[in-house]
Coordinates of C-alpha atoms and ligand atoms in Angstrom, one line a residue:
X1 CA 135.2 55.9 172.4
X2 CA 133.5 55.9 169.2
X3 CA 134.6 56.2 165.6
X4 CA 133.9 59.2 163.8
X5 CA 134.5 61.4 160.8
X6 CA 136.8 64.7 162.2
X7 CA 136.4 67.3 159.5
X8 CA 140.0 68.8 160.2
X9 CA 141.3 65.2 159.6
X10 CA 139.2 64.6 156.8
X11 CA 139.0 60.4 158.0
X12 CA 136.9 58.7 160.2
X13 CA 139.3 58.8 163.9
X14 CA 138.4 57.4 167.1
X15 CA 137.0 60.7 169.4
X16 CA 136.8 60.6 172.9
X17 CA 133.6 60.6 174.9
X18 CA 133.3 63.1 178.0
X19 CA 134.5 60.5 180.8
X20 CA 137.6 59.7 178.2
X21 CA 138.0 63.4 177.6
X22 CA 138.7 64.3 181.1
X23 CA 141.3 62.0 181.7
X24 CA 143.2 62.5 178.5
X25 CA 143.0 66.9 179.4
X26 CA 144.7 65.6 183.0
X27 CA 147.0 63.8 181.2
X28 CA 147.5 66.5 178.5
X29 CA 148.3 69.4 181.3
X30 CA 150.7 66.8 182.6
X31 CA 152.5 66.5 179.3
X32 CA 152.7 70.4 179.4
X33 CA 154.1 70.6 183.0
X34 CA 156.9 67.9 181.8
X35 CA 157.8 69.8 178.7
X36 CA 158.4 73.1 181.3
X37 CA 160.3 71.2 183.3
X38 CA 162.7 69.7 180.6
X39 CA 162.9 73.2 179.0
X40 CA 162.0 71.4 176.0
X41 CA 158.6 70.4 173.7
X42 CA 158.8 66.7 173.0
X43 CA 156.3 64.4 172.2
X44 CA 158.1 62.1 174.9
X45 CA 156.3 64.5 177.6
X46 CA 153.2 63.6 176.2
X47 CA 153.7 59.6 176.3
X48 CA 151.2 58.9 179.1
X49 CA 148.8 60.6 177.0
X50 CA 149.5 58.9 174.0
X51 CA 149.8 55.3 175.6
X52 CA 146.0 56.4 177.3
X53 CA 144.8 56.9 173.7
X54 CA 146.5 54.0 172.5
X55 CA 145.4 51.6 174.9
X56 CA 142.1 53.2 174.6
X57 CA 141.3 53.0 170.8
X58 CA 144.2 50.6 169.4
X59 CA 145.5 53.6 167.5
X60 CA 149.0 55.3 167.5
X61 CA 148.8 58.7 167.5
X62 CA 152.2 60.3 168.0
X63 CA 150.9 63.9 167.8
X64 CA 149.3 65.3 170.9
X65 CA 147.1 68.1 169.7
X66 CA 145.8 66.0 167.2
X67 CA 144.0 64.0 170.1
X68 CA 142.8 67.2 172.0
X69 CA 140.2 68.2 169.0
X70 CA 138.8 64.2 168.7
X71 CA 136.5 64.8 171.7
X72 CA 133.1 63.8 170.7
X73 CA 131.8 66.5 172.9
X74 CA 133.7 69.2 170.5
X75 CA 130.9 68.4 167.9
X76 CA 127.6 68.1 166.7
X77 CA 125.4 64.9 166.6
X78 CA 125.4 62.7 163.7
X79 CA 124.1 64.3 160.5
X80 CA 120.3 62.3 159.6
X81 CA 121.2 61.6 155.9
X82 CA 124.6 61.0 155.4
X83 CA 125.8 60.0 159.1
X84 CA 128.7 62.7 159.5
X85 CA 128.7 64.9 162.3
X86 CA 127.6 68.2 162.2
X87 CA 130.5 70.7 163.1
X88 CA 129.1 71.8 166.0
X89 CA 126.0 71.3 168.2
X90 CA 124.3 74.3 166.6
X91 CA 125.1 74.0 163.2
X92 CA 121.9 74.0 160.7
X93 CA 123.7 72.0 157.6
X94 CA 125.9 69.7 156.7
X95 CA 128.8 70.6 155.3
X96 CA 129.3 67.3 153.6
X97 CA 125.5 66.7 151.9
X98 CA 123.9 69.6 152.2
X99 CA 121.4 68.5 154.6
X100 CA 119.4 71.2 156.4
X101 CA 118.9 70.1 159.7
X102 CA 115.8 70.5 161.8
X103 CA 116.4 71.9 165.2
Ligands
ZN1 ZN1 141.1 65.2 163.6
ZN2 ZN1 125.1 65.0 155.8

């Protein structure tokens, strides 16, 4: 787990690294098979999920998609002037300086 800024957010959130990503996906398709089974879309469904990510980062997030796009996988690497991520792994700016970024 390590803290960065999520664009869609617009806040620094804790993301997930790969190891933590694949367990909270596992849990996630869990969450989907209890809501078919209940007939019904709660966030309940989801609670192992959202217990994983609280026990993980200290943080309680009640909404599960918003976990699914804080995978530090989902984006690029650290941005060498200002220190926010670059939207994706092949971006060539920052979206938040301007920095052009030398691949
Ligand atoms: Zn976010
Ligand atoms: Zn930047």
């Amino acid at each position: 787990m390590k803290i960065r800024y999520c664009w869609r957010c617009r806040t620094d959130v804790p993301m997930l690294d790969s190891e933590e990503g694949k367990i909270a996906s596992k849990l996630l398709a869990e969450g989907f098979k209890e809501s078919k089974r209940q007939r019904k879309h709660s966030p309940e469904n989801f609670r192992k999920l959202l217990d994983y990510y609280k026990d993980l980062t200290g943080y309680e997030e009640t909404n599960p998609n918003a976990i699914m796009h804080h995978f530090i996988d989902m984006y690029g690497p650290d941005c060498e002037n200002c220190g926010k991520p670059y939207r994706t792994e092949t971006a060539t700016f920052c979206p938040k300086c301007g920095n052009k970024r030398e691949i």
